């Protein structure tokens, strides 16, 4: 609103970046019903203004993947993930962290599709890469929570409990209760009798 009041055009790159970040925030706060179509519109604008080879198109495609994950929507998410990997592959080297997070998305979509073995394999590889790359503690905690959910689904409550016990202090310190990753972790903690 401040940028609009100052006369900054809607197509200004900085204003578009702020709009993308705002929309991402809506999605991570669980408001995907508002965020997903808004991000689709931003992606379409990036396609028209910057082209499909642009970083902005890759960013908006990736944010749609993240939202589809949180919506538990592999039907939309899997094709978006393939597209995001393709676009990011043209912009950054294979060791870039986006590909580690793509493994987490792959795991989530596999879990939502009922392929728990594939989900676990992808999530464990993502955690291995996060650990090797010196990831932010919150990213590692979120990934461990995701693996805990997969292990819970596979009937291994002991490992799920161990992983969640590792992750919860970091999540509680870094994220608000309504943030989607923390909310999922808290729900699993309740199922496991940790709260």
PDB file of C-alpha atoms in Angstrom:
ATOM      1  CA  UNK A   1       0.000   0.000   0.000  1.00  0.00           C
ATOM      2  CA  UNK A   2       2.876   2.377   0.794  1.00  0.00           C
ATOM      3  CA  UNK A   3       4.520   1.668  -2.552  1.00  0.00           C
ATOM      4  CA  UNK A   4       1.229   2.165  -4.380  1.00  0.00           C
ATOM      5  CA  UNK A   5       0.641   5.454  -2.536  1.00  0.00           C
ATOM      6  CA  UNK A   6       4.148   6.558  -3.531  1.00  0.00           C
ATOM      7  CA  UNK A   7       3.323   5.898  -7.171  1.00  0.00           C
ATOM      8  CA  UNK A   8       5.605   2.894  -7.609  1.00  0.00           C
ATOM      9  CA  UNK A   9       4.228   1.027 -10.625  1.00  0.00           C
ATOM     10  CA  UNK A  10       2.726  -2.442 -10.100  1.00  0.00           C
ATOM     11  CA  UNK A  11       5.305  -3.926 -12.494  1.00  0.00           C
ATOM     12  CA  UNK A  12       8.296  -2.484 -10.606  1.00  0.00           C
ATOM     13  CA  UNK A  13      10.622  -5.429  -9.796  1.00  0.00           C
ATOM     14  CA  UNK A  14      10.948  -4.495  -6.121  1.00  0.00           C
ATOM     15  CA  UNK A  15       7.194  -4.145  -5.697  1.00  0.00           C
ATOM     16  CA  UNK A  16       6.660  -7.503  -7.398  1.00  0.00           C
ATOM     17  CA  UNK A  17       9.248  -9.120  -5.107  1.00  0.00           C
ATOM     18  CA  UNK A  18       7.450  -7.701  -2.053  1.00  0.00           C
ATOM     19  CA  UNK A  19       4.133  -8.953  -3.398  1.00  0.00           C
ATOM     20  CA  UNK A  20       5.651 -12.428  -3.921  1.00  0.00           C
ATOM     21  CA  UNK A  21       7.027 -12.427  -0.366  1.00  0.00           C
ATOM     22  CA  UNK A  22       3.696 -11.258   1.051  1.00  0.00           C
ATOM     23  CA  UNK A  23       1.854 -13.971  -0.868  1.00  0.00           C
ATOM     24  CA  UNK A  24       4.392 -16.559   0.326  1.00  0.00           C
ATOM     25  CA  UNK A  25       3.734 -15.388   3.894  1.00  0.00           C
ATOM     26  CA  UNK A  26       0.000 -15.876   3.431  1.00  0.00           C
ATOM     27  CA  UNK A  27       0.629 -19.419   2.252  1.00  0.00           C
ATOM     28  CA  UNK A  28       2.971 -20.267   5.121  1.00  0.00           C
ATOM     29  CA  UNK A  29       0.410 -18.902   7.559  1.00  0.00           C
ATOM     30  CA  UNK A  30      -2.060 -21.466   6.215  1.00  0.00           C
ATOM     31  CA  UNK A  31      -4.068 -19.093   4.009  1.00  0.00           C
ATOM     32  CA  UNK A  32      -3.431 -21.081   0.844  1.00  0.00           C
ATOM     33  CA  UNK A  33      -6.966 -20.452  -0.453  1.00  0.00           C
ATOM     34  CA  UNK A  34      -5.929 -16.793  -0.897  1.00  0.00           C
ATOM     35  CA  UNK A  35      -2.238 -17.340  -1.577  1.00  0.00           C
ATOM     36  CA  UNK A  36      -2.314 -20.003  -4.304  1.00  0.00           C
ATOM     37  CA  UNK A  37      -4.362 -18.079  -6.905  1.00  0.00           C
ATOM     38  CA  UNK A  38      -2.499 -14.888  -6.037  1.00  0.00           C
ATOM     39  CA  UNK A  39       0.854 -16.646  -6.645  1.00  0.00           C
ATOM     40  CA  UNK A  40      -0.483 -18.097  -9.892  1.00  0.00           C
ATOM     41  CA  UNK A  41      -1.252 -14.540 -11.036  1.00  0.00           C
ATOM     42  CA  UNK A  42       2.236 -13.380 -10.035  1.00  0.00           C
ATOM     43  CA  UNK A  43       3.714 -16.292 -11.974  1.00  0.00           C
ATOM     44  CA  UNK A  44       1.692 -15.372 -15.042  1.00  0.00           C
ATOM     45  CA  UNK A  45       2.913 -11.792 -14.733  1.00  0.00           C
ATOM     46  CA  UNK A  46       6.513 -13.070 -14.483  1.00  0.00           C
ATOM     47  CA  UNK A  47       5.963 -15.172 -17.614  1.00  0.00           C
ATOM     48  CA  UNK A  48       4.747 -12.120 -19.548  1.00  0.00           C
ATOM     49  CA  UNK A  49       7.218  -9.547 -18.223  1.00  0.00           C
ATOM     50  CA  UNK A  50      10.361 -11.607 -17.655  1.00  0.00           C
ATOM     51  CA  UNK A  51       9.922 -14.850 -19.578  1.00  0.00           C
ATOM     52  CA  UNK A  52      10.004 -18.456 -18.429  1.00  0.00           C
ATOM     53  CA  UNK A  53      13.812 -18.437 -18.222  1.00  0.00           C
ATOM     54  CA  UNK A  54      13.786 -15.711 -15.553  1.00  0.00           C
ATOM     55  CA  UNK A  55      14.577 -16.026 -11.875  1.00  0.00           C
ATOM     56  CA  UNK A  56      11.209 -14.445 -11.059  1.00  0.00           C
ATOM     57  CA  UNK A  57       9.372 -17.174 -12.962  1.00  0.00           C
ATOM     58  CA  UNK A  58      11.430 -19.818 -11.134  1.00  0.00           C
ATOM     59  CA  UNK A  59      10.740 -18.162  -7.760  1.00  0.00           C
ATOM     60  CA  UNK A  60       6.984 -18.008  -8.288  1.00  0.00           C
ATOM     61  CA  UNK A  61       6.891 -21.580  -9.616  1.00  0.00           C
ATOM     62  CA  UNK A  62       8.764 -22.747  -6.513  1.00  0.00           C
ATOM     63  CA  UNK A  63       6.367 -20.928  -4.187  1.00  0.00           C
ATOM     64  CA  UNK A  64       3.458 -22.702  -5.888  1.00  0.00           C
ATOM     65  CA  UNK A  65       5.230 -26.018  -5.135  1.00  0.00           C
ATOM     66  CA  UNK A  66       5.550 -25.028  -1.469  1.00  0.00           C
ATOM     67  CA  UNK A  67       1.869 -24.131  -1.274  1.00  0.00           C
ATOM     68  CA  UNK A  68       0.782 -27.332  -3.020  1.00  0.00           C
ATOM     69  CA  UNK A  69       2.823 -29.238  -0.405  1.00  0.00           C
ATOM     70  CA  UNK A  70       1.016 -27.504   2.430  1.00  0.00           C
ATOM     71  CA  UNK A  71      -2.305 -28.136   0.695  1.00  0.00           C
ATOM     72  CA  UNK A  72      -1.432 -31.863   0.419  1.00  0.00           C
ATOM     73  CA  UNK A  73      -2.130 -31.603  -3.305  1.00  0.00           C
ATOM     74  CA  UNK A  74       0.232 -33.872  -5.258  1.00  0.00           C
ATOM     75  CA  UNK A  75      -1.965 -33.645  -8.360  1.00  0.00           C
ATOM     76  CA  UNK A  76      -0.999 -29.984  -8.770  1.00  0.00           C
ATOM     77  CA  UNK A  77       2.272 -30.228  -6.904  1.00  0.00           C
ATOM     78  CA  UNK A  78       4.133 -32.988  -8.755  1.00  0.00           C
ATOM     79  CA  UNK A  79       3.980 -31.266 -12.188  1.00  0.00           C
ATOM     80  CA  UNK A  80       4.901 -27.934 -10.586  1.00  0.00           C
ATOM     81  CA  UNK A  81       7.862 -29.589  -8.853  1.00  0.00           C
ATOM     82  CA  UNK A  82       9.117 -31.017 -12.165  1.00  0.00           C
ATOM     83  CA  UNK A  83       8.778 -27.589 -13.720  1.00  0.00           C
ATOM     84  CA  UNK A  84      10.534 -25.875 -10.804  1.00  0.00           C
ATOM     85  CA  UNK A  85      13.454 -28.303 -10.977  1.00  0.00           C
ATOM     86  CA  UNK A  86      13.787 -27.640 -14.700  1.00  0.00           C
ATOM     87  CA  UNK A  87      13.748 -23.850 -14.334  1.00  0.00           C
ATOM     88  CA  UNK A  88      16.094 -23.801 -11.328  1.00  0.00           C
ATOM     89  CA  UNK A  89      18.409 -26.247 -13.122  1.00  0.00           C
ATOM     90  CA  UNK A  90      18.954 -23.606 -15.796  1.00  0.00           C
ATOM     91  CA  UNK A  91      19.774 -20.913 -13.204  1.00  0.00           C
ATOM     92  CA  UNK A  92      21.844 -22.524 -10.435  1.00  0.00           C
ATOM     93  CA  UNK A  93      24.300 -25.427  -9.983  1.00  0.00           C
ATOM     94  CA  UNK A  94      23.080 -28.877  -8.861  1.00  0.00           C
ATOM     95  CA  UNK A  95      24.397 -28.342  -5.312  1.00  0.00           C
ATOM     96  CA  UNK A  96      22.100 -25.342  -4.739  1.00  0.00           C
ATOM     97  CA  UNK A  97      19.866 -25.669  -1.634  1.00  0.00           C
ATOM     98  CA  UNK A  98      16.697 -25.391  -3.738  1.00  0.00           C
ATOM     99  CA  UNK A  99      17.298 -28.965  -4.908  1.00  0.00           C
ATOM    100  CA  UNK A 100      17.519 -30.195  -1.319  1.00  0.00           C
ATOM    101  CA  UNK A 101      14.183 -28.538  -0.616  1.00  0.00           C
ATOM    102  CA  UNK A 102      12.856 -30.103  -3.826  1.00  0.00           C
ATOM    103  CA  UNK A 103      13.623 -33.502  -2.279  1.00  0.00           C
ATOM    104  CA  UNK A 104      11.517 -32.505   0.736  1.00  0.00           C
ATOM    105  CA  UNK A 105       8.664 -31.577  -1.610  1.00  0.00           C
ATOM    106  CA  UNK A 106       9.087 -34.876  -3.456  1.00  0.00           C
ATOM    107  CA  UNK A 107       8.859 -36.682  -0.115  1.00  0.00           C
ATOM    108  CA  UNK A 108       5.719 -34.774   0.858  1.00  0.00           C
ATOM    109  CA  UNK A 109       3.963 -35.524  -2.421  1.00  0.00           C
ATOM    110  CA  UNK A 110       4.979 -39.199  -2.185  1.00  0.00           C
ATOM    111  CA  UNK A 111       3.580 -39.351   1.365  1.00  0.00           C
ATOM    112  CA  UNK A 112       0.336 -37.720   0.247  1.00  0.00           C
ATOM    113  CA  UNK A 113       0.120 -40.290  -2.557  1.00  0.00           C
ATOM    114  CA  UNK A 114       0.634 -43.177  -0.120  1.00  0.00           C
ATOM    115  CA  UNK A 115       4.171 -44.095  -1.230  1.00  0.00           C
ATOM    116  CA  UNK A 116       5.752 -44.003   2.221  1.00  0.00           C
ATOM    117  CA  UNK A 117       8.935 -45.857   1.200  1.00  0.00           C
ATOM    118  CA  UNK A 118       9.686 -43.270  -1.502  1.00  0.00           C
ATOM    119  CA  UNK A 119       8.767 -40.466   0.903  1.00  0.00           C
ATOM    120  CA  UNK A 120      11.196 -41.751   3.516  1.00  0.00           C
ATOM    121  CA  UNK A 121      14.052 -42.209   1.037  1.00  0.00           C
ATOM    122  CA  UNK A 122      13.667 -38.671  -0.348  1.00  0.00           C
ATOM    123  CA  UNK A 123      13.309 -37.104   3.112  1.00  0.00           C
ATOM    124  CA  UNK A 124      16.375 -38.898   4.504  1.00  0.00           C
ATOM    125  CA  UNK A 125      18.426 -37.721   1.512  1.00  0.00           C
ATOM    126  CA  UNK A 126      17.195 -34.163   2.059  1.00  0.00           C
ATOM    127  CA  UNK A 127      18.215 -34.322   5.730  1.00  0.00           C
ATOM    128  CA  UNK A 128      21.616 -35.728   4.783  1.00  0.00           C
ATOM    129  CA  UNK A 129      22.159 -32.805   2.384  1.00  0.00           C
ATOM    130  CA  UNK A 130      20.918 -30.256   4.931  1.00  0.00           C
ATOM    131  CA  UNK A 131      23.328 -31.607   7.545  1.00  0.00           C
ATOM    132  CA  UNK A 132      26.236 -31.704   5.080  1.00  0.00           C
ATOM    133  CA  UNK A 133      25.523 -28.184   3.851  1.00  0.00           C
ATOM    134  CA  UNK A 134      25.300 -26.550   7.265  1.00  0.00           C
ATOM    135  CA  UNK A 135      21.629 -25.642   6.882  1.00  0.00           C
ATOM    136  CA  UNK A 136      19.795 -23.269   9.165  1.00  0.00           C
ATOM    137  CA  UNK A 137      18.710 -25.085  12.333  1.00  0.00           C
ATOM    138  CA  UNK A 138      15.053 -24.334  11.599  1.00  0.00           C
ATOM    139  CA  UNK A 139      15.270 -25.935   8.129  1.00  0.00           C
ATOM    140  CA  UNK A 140      16.815 -29.055   9.625  1.00  0.00           C
ATOM    141  CA  UNK A 141      14.182 -29.130  12.386  1.00  0.00           C
ATOM    142  CA  UNK A 142      11.361 -28.872   9.824  1.00  0.00           C
ATOM    143  CA  UNK A 143      12.849 -31.701   7.751  1.00  0.00           C
ATOM    144  CA  UNK A 144      13.197 -33.877  10.859  1.00  0.00           C
ATOM    145  CA  UNK A 145       9.556 -33.195  11.679  1.00  0.00           C
ATOM    146  CA  UNK A 146       8.587 -34.254   8.162  1.00  0.00           C
ATOM    147  CA  UNK A 147      10.558 -37.484   8.578  1.00  0.00           C
ATOM    148  CA  UNK A 148       8.926 -38.006  11.991  1.00  0.00           C
ATOM    149  CA  UNK A 149       5.499 -37.836  10.320  1.00  0.00           C
ATOM    150  CA  UNK A 150       6.564 -40.382   7.713  1.00  0.00           C
ATOM    151  CA  UNK A 151       7.943 -42.720  10.390  1.00  0.00           C
ATOM    152  CA  UNK A 152       4.697 -42.303  12.363  1.00  0.00           C
ATOM    153  CA  UNK A 153       2.717 -43.258   9.260  1.00  0.00           C
ATOM    154  CA  UNK A 154       4.936 -46.323   8.858  1.00  0.00           C
ATOM    155  CA  UNK A 155       4.231 -47.375  12.439  1.00  0.00           C
ATOM    156  CA  UNK A 156       7.570 -46.431  14.014  1.00  0.00           C
ATOM    157  CA  UNK A 157       6.380 -44.209  16.840  1.00  0.00           C
ATOM    158  CA  UNK A 158       9.696 -44.507  18.703  1.00  0.00           C
ATOM    159  CA  UNK A 159      11.733 -42.929  15.905  1.00  0.00           C
ATOM    160  CA  UNK A 160       8.975 -40.400  15.256  1.00  0.00           C
ATOM    161  CA  UNK A 161       9.118 -39.389  18.919  1.00  0.00           C
ATOM    162  CA  UNK A 162      12.941 -39.121  18.863  1.00  0.00           C
ATOM    163  CA  UNK A 163      12.963 -36.960  15.728  1.00  0.00           C
ATOM    164  CA  UNK A 164      10.206 -34.719  17.022  1.00  0.00           C
ATOM    165  CA  UNK A 165      11.881 -34.306  20.412  1.00  0.00           C
ATOM    166  CA  UNK A 166      14.988 -33.084  18.555  1.00  0.00           C
ATOM    167  CA  UNK A 167      13.037 -30.668  16.372  1.00  0.00           C
ATOM    168  CA  UNK A 168      10.407 -29.111  18.645  1.00  0.00           C
ATOM    169  CA  UNK A 169      12.631 -26.766  20.704  1.00  0.00           C
ATOM    170  CA  UNK A 170      14.021 -25.155  17.539  1.00  0.00           C
ATOM    171  CA  UNK A 171      10.580 -24.877  15.937  1.00  0.00           C
ATOM    172  CA  UNK A 172       9.070 -23.350  19.071  1.00  0.00           C
ATOM    173  CA  UNK A 173      11.912 -20.841  19.273  1.00  0.00           C
ATOM    174  CA  UNK A 174      11.910 -19.864  15.589  1.00  0.00           C
ATOM    175  CA  UNK A 175       8.305 -20.116  14.381  1.00  0.00           C
ATOM    176  CA  UNK A 176       4.932 -18.828  15.484  1.00  0.00           C
ATOM    177  CA  UNK A 177       2.353 -21.478  16.421  1.00  0.00           C
ATOM    178  CA  UNK A 178       0.250 -20.873  13.283  1.00  0.00           C
ATOM    179  CA  UNK A 179       3.166 -21.348  10.847  1.00  0.00           C
ATOM    180  CA  UNK A 180       2.274 -24.488   8.915  1.00  0.00           C
ATOM    181  CA  UNK A 181       5.408 -26.529   9.703  1.00  0.00           C
ATOM    182  CA  UNK A 182       5.180 -25.817  13.402  1.00  0.00           C
ATOM    183  CA  UNK A 183       1.426 -26.457  13.474  1.00  0.00           C
ATOM    184  CA  UNK A 184       1.996 -29.862  11.852  1.00  0.00           C
ATOM    185  CA  UNK A 185       4.762 -30.654  14.348  1.00  0.00           C
ATOM    186  CA  UNK A 186       2.559 -29.692  17.301  1.00  0.00           C
ATOM    187  CA  UNK A 187      -0.286 -31.857  15.977  1.00  0.00           C
ATOM    188  CA  UNK A 188       2.069 -34.827  15.645  1.00  0.00           C
ATOM    189  CA  UNK A 189       3.481 -34.154  19.131  1.00  0.00           C
ATOM    190  CA  UNK A 190      -0.040 -34.364  20.501  1.00  0.00           C
ATOM    191  CA  UNK A 191      -0.639 -37.702  18.727  1.00  0.00           C
ATOM    192  CA  UNK A 192       2.618 -39.000  20.199  1.00  0.00           C
ATOM    193  CA  UNK A 193       1.804 -37.778  23.707  1.00  0.00           C
ATOM    194  CA  UNK A 194       4.630 -35.217  23.769  1.00  0.00           C
ATOM    195  CA  UNK A 195       2.390 -32.279  24.770  1.00  0.00           C
TER     196      UNK A 195
END
